[in-house]
Amino acid sequence: MCALALMVPPLSARNRKGDKLLKAGQEAESLKDYDAALSYYNQAVSTDSNEPAYLLADQRIRGRAAEAHVIVGQRLQSEGKLEEALAQFEKAFMADPSSQVSLQYIRDTTAMIKERAAGPAGAPVLTPAERTRQEMEKRINSLEGPPVLRPINSQISNLRINNQPARVLYESVGKLAGINVLFDPAGIETAAGKNYNIDLNNVTLQEALNYVALQTHTFWKPISQNAIFVTQESDPKRQEYQDEVVKIFYIQNASTPNEFTEIFNAVRTAARLTVGVQAVPTQNAIITRGSVDTMMLVEKLVHDLDRPKAEVVVDVIVMSVNRTVTTNLGATLLTPTGEAGLKVPFVFTPRNPTTTPSTPSTGTGSNPPTTPSTGTGSSSSSSLITIARAGHLTSADYSTTFPNAVVQAMLNDASTRILQRPQVRATDGGKAAVLIGSSIPIVSGSLNSAVATPGSIPYATTQFQQVPVGTQIEFAPHVNGTEDISMHIKVELSNVLQRITIAGVEQPVIGKQTDEADLRMRDGEVTIIGGLSDKELNSTIAGLPGLANLPLLGYAFGTRTKTKTDNEILIAMVPHIIRALDFSAVGGLGVYAGSERVIRVERRREPSNTAPAPAPASAAPGVTAPPASPLSPASPTPGPATAPGIVPTPNPRPPVTTPPAPNNSPVTNPQTSNPPGASTTPATTSRPPGP
């Protein structure tokens, strides 16, 4: 009755209204109807605000309900349904007033609704976060890169200038290409009055400028699409005028910090970057700052070094056959103690032994008689007999124990076959290992304290070491080219042979068979790295000497044991290259990188589909006219066109017909004026418009 009385309160609590509401809320929560679940939990809390189960369920569901409304509101906001999204965010805030996310979305959505009302109809409305991100990307994208020279005519067919200063050489090349040339106010001449000769045939504008710069020991750089700046070639001028760019390179195929560090050091050393380079290992990124040519060289190095590493899959086949046959035949005599052999003891047990008085005790002065012997021979007096009876001893005065015999005929045949075919995959230069087996604890050390320290008791501590037992394979592949693989391989087969007891602790005896080698194989080649065949035959004879060696009677007086062991192990490996090395980016002669002090790269000349127009027939003999630009149709314009030292070169190309100008008016090039001191020859030629 007391037990029933104690069970009444839980039964009544389980059937009350709050528990029913809690169960209804749990069912609604399982259906992901979080609003209904929140309503049920709120009603349950109102019935009993001190019940922990109701309070925990109510607090848990509030966060889930708010999160569900926020997700729906985000989707509606991205679709442009701002009013519906605002309603969802408000429901989320009502479900969980502590949610700062829903409160932020309410403010952002309200601002978007006001912006849409104030703006034109149909205009997209962005969230504050999207607007900020868009403005930041706009600012980043507005940053200009290095200027790229885009001349009107990028091909110079024939140009020969004799005995002219560096300024005239640059101006003549600039006029033929249709670009402006600006000079350093401090001057570009390294030696006063020094003149140069130049002869250019079928070169690009960049090649022509590089030729002039090399011959005159000057330095030029583009400052816009149609203008260059020229100054002296020196370290101070380079530091003052050479433009620099900042670029980030991401290393995608470095899987370890060591690989990333190797690529970073190689790029820094090959590009001769002592300053302006920084590694960011957490992002696998390299930040560089330098000239445009330096960035191009770094990009080339990163592209060639950051290559996917080759991968190898190795099929390992381990076959092991162990067979042990033991045969035990014969009959063996056993001693009284149970040992094999012949041992027959004869014991003298007289029937009427003579008793011997004991030694008198000290201080008593009397010799009391001893107790008579029991005749078992255990007393020292039991073997004493009188002389009169010595001649009457019979077989009854002696005893012996006959040996037992055991007949054995036993055959033990144990056979074990193991076939394992693991498949291991590894990258080039990496290591892979596989263990098929288990770990066995082995005692590695112990400490015993026989004497207790003050306030403690004696203790004993034993350390164990886990030793793997089974099939263990380790290899490190290296792909040589596209077909050969070099590998360092180690295969170890181990098993527990027996268990022995050492210092009261049972220890396993582990047998191991190891094969370790460095191999070079072709893709798909089968290689036997371990072929072991072990055959043993042991024969043992135990029994009476002489009798046990008889041909047939030996089995009656001895035991013959034969043990035959046959162990065979075969380990084969078949490597497969599943991702080969890619050498397509490696060039034959390397990449031009400039001089020791100045890094400079060159680009291959792309073939042009348009042929330059020939010089007009009316051209003066002192000038080779530039070809007509495809951007501006040519029109004959009379005027001076010859500079001193310019030798005419006939153009062998056939004439090209150019369309007339849209306004049918001649075009005059303002850059055709002669340099100072030049003689003029009237000529009619076509000139492209100035930049």
XYZ file of C-alpha atoms in Angstrom:
691
model
C 0.000 0.000 0.000
C 2.916 2.365 0.738
C 4.382 1.596 -2.689
C 1.070 2.311 -4.364
C 0.805 5.556 -2.432
C 4.274 6.629 -3.681
C 3.295 5.856 -7.284
C 0.190 8.024 -7.230
C 1.907 11.458 -7.641
C 3.837 10.494 -10.822
C 0.720 9.016 -12.360
C -1.245 12.142 -11.646
C 1.548 14.361 -12.972
C 1.796 12.295 -16.118
C -1.869 12.769 -16.903
C -2.149 16.437 -16.171
C -2.789 19.085 -18.815
C 0.836 20.282 -19.103
C 2.104 16.872 -20.084
C -0.512 16.587 -22.806
C 0.562 19.958 -24.190
C 4.214 18.919 -24.024
C 3.484 15.767 -25.992
C 1.482 17.711 -28.579
C 4.386 20.163 -28.974
C 6.856 17.337 -29.496
C 4.665 15.871 -32.235
C 4.412 19.271 -33.947
C 8.194 19.720 -33.652
C 8.796 16.346 -35.329
C 6.661 17.596 -38.243
C 8.769 20.833 -38.347
C 5.727 22.919 -37.474
C 7.719 25.094 -35.103
C 5.035 27.762 -34.638
C 2.501 25.196 -33.418
C 5.131 23.562 -31.205
C 5.991 26.953 -29.690
C 2.313 27.571 -28.982
C 1.937 24.206 -27.210
C 5.094 24.732 -25.160
C 3.958 28.224 -24.133
C 0.630 26.805 -22.917
C 2.488 24.079 -21.015
C 4.674 26.673 -19.287
C 1.580 28.695 -18.381
C 0.146 25.648 -16.582
C 3.289 25.149 -14.491
C 6.046 27.739 -14.822
C 8.361 25.786 -12.497
C 8.477 22.542 -14.477
C 12.027 22.163 -16.008
C 10.816 19.996 -18.900
C 8.409 22.700 -20.068
C 10.963 25.475 -19.741
C 13.679 23.575 -21.631
C 11.355 22.690 -24.497
C 10.121 26.287 -24.737
C 13.626 27.764 -24.862
C 14.823 25.196 -27.392
C 11.981 25.719 -29.845
C 12.274 29.506 -29.849
C 15.633 29.464 -31.632
C 14.459 26.945 -34.228
C 11.256 28.841 -34.963
C 13.145 32.125 -35.393
C 15.707 30.472 -37.669
C 12.979 28.983 -39.886
C 11.296 32.386 -40.350
C 14.648 34.069 -41.088
C 15.408 31.536 -43.834
C 12.024 32.128 -45.477
C 12.479 35.900 -45.155
C 15.886 35.789 -46.838
C 14.447 33.911 -49.791
C 11.587 36.395 -50.149
C 13.989 39.316 -49.851
C 16.175 37.972 -52.665
C 13.042 37.627 -54.834
C 12.118 41.275 -54.237
C 9.060 40.543 -52.037
C 10.073 42.970 -49.321
C 6.743 43.271 -47.487
C 6.371 39.505 -47.152
C 9.994 39.205 -46.082
C 9.478 41.894 -43.433
C 6.526 39.939 -42.046
C 8.681 36.807 -41.745
C 11.451 38.708 -39.965
C 8.918 40.157 -37.524
C 7.600 36.669 -36.780
C 11.158 35.541 -36.124
C 11.665 38.411 -33.669
C 8.400 37.595 -31.909
C 9.419 33.938 -31.608
C 12.828 34.822 -30.164
C 13.169 38.448 -28.972
C 16.843 37.824 -28.193
C 17.663 37.166 -31.861
C 19.788 40.061 -33.105
C 19.823 38.608 -36.622
C 16.084 39.020 -37.095
C 16.249 42.545 -35.675
C 18.988 43.484 -38.172
C 16.986 42.057 -41.064
C 13.952 44.069 -39.948
C 15.965 47.300 -40.097
C 17.531 46.435 -43.473
C 14.228 45.408 -45.056
C 12.489 48.548 -43.786
C 15.233 50.709 -45.313
C 14.935 48.816 -48.621
C 11.167 49.428 -48.712
C 11.700 53.171 -48.206
C 14.413 53.251 -50.878
C 12.187 51.490 -53.388
C 9.349 53.917 -52.693
C 11.634 56.914 -53.253
C 13.345 55.562 -56.377
C 12.086 54.913 -59.890
C 9.693 52.075 -60.473
C 11.297 48.770 -61.341
C 14.749 49.758 -60.119
C 16.559 46.951 -58.215
C 16.927 47.513 -54.501
C 20.028 46.197 -52.751
C 20.507 45.398 -49.124
C 23.026 47.541 -47.207
C 25.462 44.608 -47.150
C 25.113 44.051 -50.903
C 25.494 47.766 -51.597
C 28.642 47.943 -49.475
C 30.108 44.884 -51.157
C 29.256 46.248 -54.607
C 30.893 49.589 -53.852
C 34.006 47.883 -52.540
C 34.268 45.704 -55.643
C 33.754 48.778 -57.810
C 36.604 50.571 -56.060
C 38.850 47.535 -56.396
C 38.016 47.049 -60.063
C 38.586 50.733 -60.759
C 42.263 50.389 -59.857
C 44.239 50.719 -63.065
C 46.864 48.224 -64.034
C 50.085 49.133 -65.770
C 49.594 51.164 -68.976
C 49.652 49.158 -72.192
C 50.957 50.828 -75.323
C 48.448 50.677 -78.197
C 50.002 52.421 -81.189
C 48.246 53.198 -84.426
C 50.849 51.226 -86.335
C 52.691 48.509 -84.394
C 54.803 47.255 -87.314
C 57.834 49.104 -88.732
C 58.886 47.652 -92.061
C 61.973 49.628 -93.084
C 63.812 52.348 -91.183
C 67.442 53.426 -91.539
C 68.882 56.429 -89.720
C 72.520 57.478 -89.797
C 74.495 59.745 -87.459
C 71.632 61.099 -85.369
C 71.276 61.694 -81.594
C 69.115 59.489 -79.378
C 66.288 62.014 -79.285
C 65.938 61.904 -83.091
C 65.911 58.114 -83.081
C 63.026 57.964 -80.575
C 61.079 60.714 -82.372
C 61.445 58.999 -85.749
C 60.226 55.650 -84.387
C 57.370 57.393 -82.566
C 56.238 59.209 -85.715
C 56.202 56.010 -87.752
C 54.132 54.249 -85.068
C 51.879 57.198 -84.287
C 52.806 57.660 -80.602
C 54.039 60.570 -78.539
C 57.520 60.547 -77.022
C 58.281 62.453 -73.797
C 61.862 62.954 -72.581
C 63.366 63.431 -69.147
C 63.919 67.171 -68.528
C 67.390 66.333 -67.216
C 68.306 64.950 -70.652
C 68.860 61.494 -72.009
C 72.302 61.954 -73.613
C 75.074 60.275 -71.654
C 77.763 61.920 -73.791
C 77.428 65.288 -75.470
C 77.379 65.256 -79.231
C 77.200 61.464 -79.554
C 75.246 60.253 -82.581
C 74.028 56.762 -83.498
C 73.130 54.712 -86.550
C 70.154 52.385 -86.719
C 68.803 50.036 -89.388
C 65.461 48.333 -88.677
C 63.641 45.948 -91.003
C 60.276 44.321 -90.302
C 60.230 44.801 -86.521
C 57.495 45.593 -84.042
C 57.298 48.876 -82.197
C 58.464 47.335 -78.929
C 61.427 45.714 -80.621
C 62.364 48.984 -82.277
C 62.193 50.873 -78.977
C 64.254 48.174 -77.265
C 66.892 48.352 -79.998
C 67.158 52.115 -79.664
C 67.265 51.886 -75.844
C 70.023 49.269 -75.939
C 72.136 51.251 -78.370
C 71.702 54.623 -76.687
C 71.813 53.235 -73.103
C 68.435 54.711 -72.234
C 65.271 53.470 -70.535
C 61.699 53.908 -71.759
C 58.327 53.056 -70.308
C 54.729 53.514 -71.501
C 52.766 56.157 -69.625
C 49.535 55.849 -71.605
C 48.135 54.006 -74.579
C 49.854 56.354 -77.065
C 52.812 57.868 -75.219
C 56.162 56.761 -73.781
C 58.673 58.368 -71.429
C 62.424 58.146 -72.073
C 65.238 58.739 -69.583
C 68.799 57.580 -68.910
C 69.527 53.974 -67.987
C 70.799 53.973 -64.383
C 69.798 52.602 -61.012
C 68.649 55.974 -59.607
C 66.528 56.601 -62.719
C 65.078 53.086 -62.519
C 64.110 53.578 -58.884
C 62.604 56.960 -59.670
C 60.646 56.214 -62.838
C 60.118 52.456 -63.150
C 56.521 51.566 -62.298
C 55.719 48.698 -59.953
C 52.651 46.521 -59.576
C 51.352 44.319 -56.732
C 49.990 40.883 -57.481
C 48.913 37.847 -55.460
C 49.609 34.319 -56.675
C 47.730 31.368 -55.174
C 49.397 27.972 -54.936
C 46.721 25.360 -55.588
C 48.569 22.024 -55.645
C 50.732 22.291 -52.507
C 49.175 19.889 -50.003
C 51.667 20.368 -47.151
C 53.371 23.438 -45.633
C 56.729 22.038 -46.702
C 55.680 21.924 -50.362
C 54.385 25.504 -50.215
C 57.649 26.688 -48.625
C 59.688 24.972 -51.344
C 57.709 26.699 -54.115
C 57.970 30.075 -52.367
C 61.749 29.801 -51.924
C 62.207 28.665 -55.522
C 60.182 31.591 -56.908
C 61.966 34.131 -54.710
C 65.399 32.830 -55.686
C 64.730 32.414 -59.406
C 63.124 35.866 -59.747
C 65.853 37.492 -57.582
C 63.284 39.021 -55.263
C 65.103 40.110 -52.129
C 62.382 42.618 -51.183
C 58.751 42.973 -52.114
C 57.785 39.315 -51.640
C 55.791 37.806 -48.790
C 54.371 34.338 -48.172
C 50.948 33.748 -46.599
C 50.964 30.029 -45.710
C 47.431 30.034 -44.246
C 46.033 31.065 -47.647
C 48.680 29.316 -49.799
C 49.357 32.720 -51.344
C 52.458 34.677 -52.381
C 52.303 38.493 -52.434
C 54.814 40.134 -54.785
C 55.642 43.709 -55.683
C 57.886 44.693 -58.544
C 58.007 45.730 -62.163
C 55.623 44.387 -64.778
C 58.325 42.149 -66.241
C 59.090 40.798 -62.765
C 55.425 39.907 -62.270
C 55.357 38.125 -65.625
C 58.420 36.111 -64.686
C 56.932 35.209 -61.277
C 53.705 34.166 -62.972
C 55.645 31.905 -65.310
C 57.535 30.313 -62.405
C 54.394 29.754 -60.329
C 52.602 28.271 -63.324
C 55.412 25.807 -64.000
C 56.065 24.840 -60.373
C 52.485 24.567 -59.152
C 51.692 21.377 -61.027
C 49.502 18.498 -59.831
C 51.671 15.766 -58.403
C 51.583 12.333 -59.912
C 49.641 9.612 -58.103
C 50.206 5.885 -57.908
C 47.934 3.002 -56.937
C 49.700 -0.205 -55.877
C 47.942 -3.572 -55.827
C 49.552 -5.773 -53.164
C 48.983 -9.525 -53.208
C 50.093 -11.458 -50.113
C 49.762 -15.258 -50.210
C 50.919 -17.344 -47.260
C 50.546 -21.117 -46.720
C 51.688 -22.661 -43.424
C 51.350 -26.413 -42.762
C 52.662 -28.423 -39.815
C 52.247 -32.233 -39.556
C 53.288 -33.996 -36.305
C 53.263 -37.811 -35.938
C 53.866 -39.482 -32.520
C 53.996 -43.344 -32.395
C 55.320 -45.769 -29.728
C 55.074 -47.095 -26.167
C 56.815 -45.347 -23.308
C 57.595 -46.514 -19.753
C 56.764 -43.963 -17.077
C 58.539 -43.535 -13.746
C 56.530 -43.403 -10.524
C 56.593 -39.635 -10.814
C 55.071 -39.737 -14.335
C 58.242 -39.029 -16.337
C 59.205 -41.020 -19.395
C 61.986 -43.526 -18.774
C 62.902 -46.604 -16.713
C 63.473 -45.996 -13.010
C 62.729 -48.929 -10.589
C 63.573 -48.145 -6.914
C 64.256 -51.029 -4.385
C 63.459 -50.202 -0.747
C 64.641 -52.362 2.292
C 61.708 -52.804 4.692
C 62.569 -55.325 7.469
C 59.625 -56.989 9.144
C 60.963 -56.881 12.759
C 63.354 -53.957 13.049
C 65.331 -53.371 16.280
C 64.454 -50.228 18.176
C 67.195 -47.832 19.134
C 67.020 -45.939 22.448
C 66.957 -42.187 22.141
C 69.641 -39.861 23.428
C 69.166 -38.999 27.160
C 67.992 -35.489 27.778
C 70.267 -33.031 29.599
C 69.675 -32.539 33.353
C 67.286 -35.499 33.837
C 69.843 -38.291 34.223
C 67.498 -40.954 32.822
C 66.977 -42.508 29.390
C 63.347 -43.239 28.839
C 62.633 -45.868 26.139
C 61.562 -44.701 22.692
C 58.393 -45.650 21.008
C 58.682 -48.773 18.824
C 58.927 -48.267 15.026
C 55.897 -48.666 12.864
C 57.788 -50.654 10.290
C 57.399 -48.170 7.437
C 61.055 -47.377 7.179
C 60.604 -43.728 7.917
C 62.461 -43.905 11.221
C 66.187 -44.242 11.486
C 65.755 -47.315 13.666
C 63.545 -49.150 11.163
C 66.518 -50.466 9.145
C 68.279 -52.039 12.138
C 68.124 -55.839 12.524
C 69.887 -58.269 14.778
C 72.872 -60.201 13.582
C 71.033 -63.440 14.262
C 68.383 -62.511 11.724
C 70.765 -61.199 9.069
C 71.062 -64.597 7.520
C 67.316 -65.136 7.354
C 66.322 -62.149 5.066
C 63.789 -62.957 2.372
C 61.994 -61.091 -0.445
C 59.405 -60.015 2.083
C 61.990 -57.666 3.554
C 62.224 -55.634 0.319
C 59.685 -53.488 -1.681
C 59.681 -51.888 -5.145
C 57.320 -49.947 -7.496
C 56.835 -51.208 -11.035
C 56.815 -48.565 -13.822
C 53.710 -47.651 -15.756
C 53.483 -47.736 -19.534
C 51.719 -45.534 -22.048
C 51.015 -46.286 -25.708
C 50.910 -43.226 -28.007
C 49.561 -42.951 -31.551
C 48.849 -39.296 -32.363
C 48.652 -37.275 -35.592
C 48.414 -33.461 -35.638
C 47.909 -31.749 -39.006
C 47.562 -27.919 -38.899
C 47.176 -25.881 -42.104
C 46.811 -22.108 -42.527
C 46.192 -20.218 -45.782
C 46.237 -16.414 -46.024
C 45.268 -14.383 -49.088
C 45.269 -10.584 -48.800
C 44.879 -8.089 -51.646
C 45.014 -4.540 -50.269
C 45.152 -1.551 -52.628
C 47.099 1.524 -51.533
C 47.150 4.956 -53.186
C 49.798 7.636 -52.662
C 51.100 10.812 -54.290
C 54.513 11.226 -55.839
C 57.104 11.562 -53.084
C 54.610 10.774 -50.335
C 54.418 7.808 -47.998
C 51.648 5.275 -47.557
C 51.193 2.474 -45.044
C 48.561 -0.172 -44.433
C 48.217 -2.591 -41.511
C 45.986 -5.639 -41.647
C 46.023 -7.178 -38.202
C 45.941 -6.054 -34.596
C 48.070 -4.553 -31.846
C 49.266 -6.731 -28.979
C 50.366 -5.210 -25.656
C 53.838 -6.178 -24.474
C 55.354 -5.256 -21.117
C 58.127 -2.736 -21.699
C 59.000 -1.990 -18.065
C 57.841 -2.240 -14.474
C 58.552 -0.581 -11.143
C 57.854 -2.198 -7.795
C 58.077 -0.432 -4.445
C 58.492 -2.886 -1.554
C 58.840 -0.185 1.079
C 56.022 2.237 1.635
C 56.803 5.918 1.911
C 55.352 7.876 4.845
C 51.636 8.276 4.294
C 51.456 5.799 1.391
C 51.395 2.062 0.691
C 53.633 -0.155 -1.475
C 52.826 0.064 -5.162
C 53.687 -1.549 -8.499
C 53.693 0.114 -11.943
C 53.873 -1.680 -15.291
C 54.349 -0.037 -18.704
C 52.951 -1.632 -21.857
C 53.875 -1.133 -25.489
C 51.544 -1.819 -28.406
C 53.178 -3.947 -31.094
C 51.367 -4.310 -34.457
C 50.944 -7.883 -35.578
C 49.695 -8.912 -39.009
C 50.509 -7.708 -42.514
C 52.148 -4.279 -42.591
C 53.017 -2.599 -45.905
C 54.890 0.688 -46.305
C 56.036 2.279 -49.543
C 57.108 5.662 -50.911
C 56.607 5.984 -54.699
C 58.334 8.350 -57.085
C 57.138 8.657 -60.674
C 59.961 8.769 -63.227
C 58.555 10.208 -66.405
C 55.279 8.815 -67.658
C 55.829 5.040 -67.388
C 58.457 4.192 -64.748
C 57.981 4.164 -60.983
C 60.657 4.015 -58.286
C 59.542 2.796 -54.870
C 61.003 2.048 -51.493
C 58.948 -0.896 -50.245
C 58.791 -2.615 -46.871
C 56.503 -5.601 -46.306
C 56.355 -7.249 -42.889
C 54.373 -10.364 -41.942
C 54.149 -11.146 -38.231
C 52.169 -13.499 -36.007
C 52.178 -14.778 -32.443
C 54.084 -18.084 -32.254
C 53.651 -18.853 -28.567
C 53.345 -17.285 -25.153
C 55.860 -17.605 -22.349
C 55.850 -16.419 -18.764
C 58.625 -14.063 -17.668
C 58.744 -12.815 -14.071
C 55.155 -13.859 -13.579
C 53.907 -12.003 -16.696
C 52.777 -13.843 -19.801
C 54.584 -12.490 -22.863
C 53.934 -13.305 -26.540
C 56.673 -14.526 -28.839
C 56.168 -12.795 -32.205
C 57.584 -14.172 -35.419
C 58.377 -11.694 -38.209
C 59.173 -11.995 -41.877
C 60.323 -8.728 -43.464
C 61.197 -7.802 -47.022
C 62.542 -4.295 -47.732
C 63.867 -3.134 -51.089
C 64.231 -0.212 -53.517
C 62.680 -1.059 -56.872
C 62.077 0.530 -60.240
C 59.118 -0.820 -62.187
C 57.054 0.035 -65.203
C 53.380 0.876 -65.051
C 51.423 -2.372 -64.669
C 54.501 -4.551 -64.180
C 54.112 -7.437 -61.704
C 57.038 -7.692 -59.312
C 57.652 -10.458 -56.772
C 59.335 -8.828 -53.803
C 59.066 -11.784 -51.416
C 59.059 -15.454 -52.313
C 59.993 -17.562 -49.273
C 59.775 -21.362 -49.135
C 60.690 -23.027 -45.816
C 60.528 -26.814 -45.404
C 61.637 -28.532 -42.177
C 61.649 -32.223 -41.121
C 62.398 -33.108 -37.491
C 62.624 -36.719 -36.149
C 62.907 -37.573 -32.439
C 63.334 -41.032 -30.750
C 62.718 -41.428 -26.993
C 62.821 -44.717 -25.028
C 65.110 -47.390 -23.559
C 68.638 -47.306 -24.896
C 69.241 -50.059 -27.381
C 65.694 -51.356 -27.383
C 64.223 -48.123 -28.746
C 66.541 -48.352 -31.794
C 65.359 -51.772 -32.885
C 63.549 -51.743 -36.244
C 60.178 -53.037 -35.085
C 60.463 -53.613 -31.342
C 61.550 -50.001 -30.964
C 57.892 -48.895 -31.046
C 57.248 -51.143 -27.944
C 60.095 -49.679 -25.908
C 60.179 -46.077 -27.182
C 58.349 -43.271 -28.975
C 59.169 -41.819 -32.360
C 58.030 -38.267 -33.166
C 58.177 -36.757 -36.658
C 57.368 -33.100 -37.369
C 57.061 -31.779 -40.917
C 56.748 -28.018 -41.485
C 56.066 -26.440 -44.871
C 55.835 -22.607 -45.084
C 55.451 -20.672 -48.337
C 55.037 -16.901 -48.662
C 54.550 -14.968 -51.900
C 54.293 -11.164 -52.056
C 53.562 -9.500 -55.392
C 53.067 -5.804 -56.205
C 51.532 -4.203 -59.291
C 51.878 -0.374 -59.535
C 49.603 1.775 -61.683
C 50.089 5.465 -62.539
C 46.675 7.090 -62.327
C 47.946 10.664 -62.742
C 51.140 11.278 -64.665
C 53.419 14.279 -64.532
C 52.623 17.141 -66.922
C 55.674 18.504 -68.705
C 53.775 20.493 -71.322
C 54.573 23.834 -69.652
C 58.330 23.260 -69.660
C 60.030 25.129 -72.494
C 63.016 23.911 -74.439
C 65.299 26.953 -74.308
C 63.886 28.684 -71.248
C 62.363 32.126 -70.921
C 64.192 35.368 -71.594
C 64.582 37.159 -68.230
C 66.678 40.235 -69.022
C 70.050 41.132 -67.581
C 71.688 40.686 -64.195
C 70.380 44.011 -62.855
C 67.140 44.476 -64.775
C 64.473 41.801 -65.262
C 62.824 42.009 -68.659
C 60.657 39.524 -70.519
C 59.756 39.378 -74.181
C 56.626 38.165 -75.913
C 56.463 36.224 -79.144
C 55.378 38.185 -82.185
C 51.850 37.314 -83.180
C 51.224 36.965 -86.924
C 49.385 39.878 -88.517
C 46.566 39.343 -91.004
C 46.891 42.774 -92.647
C 49.803 43.714 -94.874
C 51.194 47.268 -94.624
C 50.502 49.587 -97.514
C 53.450 50.363 -99.819
C 55.006 53.790 -100.130
C 53.271 55.982 -102.744
C 54.987 56.330 -106.060
C 55.354 60.093 -105.540
C 57.348 59.746 -102.318
C 60.597 61.657 -102.141
C 63.825 59.692 -102.374
C 64.830 60.659 -98.841
C 62.118 58.939 -96.814
C 60.294 55.638 -96.448
C 56.665 56.423 -95.726
C 54.892 54.479 -92.994
C 52.084 52.160 -93.994
C 48.523 53.385 -93.857
C 46.802 52.718 -90.552
C 43.672 50.626 -90.631
C 42.157 53.009 -88.077
C 42.537 56.039 -90.313
C 42.321 55.798 -94.117
C 45.169 57.381 -95.957
C 44.916 60.494 -98.091
C 47.732 62.071 -100.039
C 48.988 65.149 -98.262
C 51.716 67.321 -99.731
C 54.350 68.591 -97.378
C 57.823 67.949 -95.997
C 58.478 64.378 -94.987
C 62.234 63.812 -95.018
C 64.730 63.926 -92.189
C 68.490 63.907 -92.698
C 70.042 60.462 -92.499
C 66.930 58.531 -93.463
C 67.681 56.328 -96.425
C 64.801 55.235 -98.632
C 64.179 51.510 -98.936
C 61.890 50.164 -101.646
C 58.924 48.204 -100.397
C 58.576 44.870 -102.196
C 55.015 44.237 -101.023
C 52.162 44.683 -103.500
C 49.926 47.730 -103.153
C 46.888 47.534 -100.909
C 43.741 49.445 -101.750
C 42.444 51.470 -98.824
C 38.947 52.908 -98.572
C 38.541 56.690 -98.780
C 38.037 58.781 -95.667
C 34.468 59.174 -94.524
C 34.531 62.910 -95.096
C 36.536 62.596 -98.344
C 39.072 65.097 -97.038
C 42.843 64.725 -96.707
C 44.338 64.012 -93.263
C 47.425 65.853 -92.151
C 49.690 64.316 -89.535
C 51.114 66.987 -87.239
C 54.011 64.674 -86.297
C 55.553 64.752 -89.766
C 57.570 67.854 -89.042
C 61.283 67.462 -89.541
C 63.735 67.467 -86.660
C 65.927 70.507 -86.180
C 68.474 70.990 -88.912
C 66.860 68.519 -91.297
C 66.596 69.212 -94.996
C 63.210 68.885 -96.605
C 62.217 67.364 -99.899
C 58.734 67.880 -101.286
C 56.848 64.643 -101.354
C 53.309 63.419 -101.363
C 52.621 60.667 -98.826
C 49.851 59.334 -96.643
C 50.114 59.880 -92.904
C 48.033 58.488 -90.086
C 46.417 60.966 -87.739
C 48.372 61.931 -84.629
C 47.539 60.376 -81.270
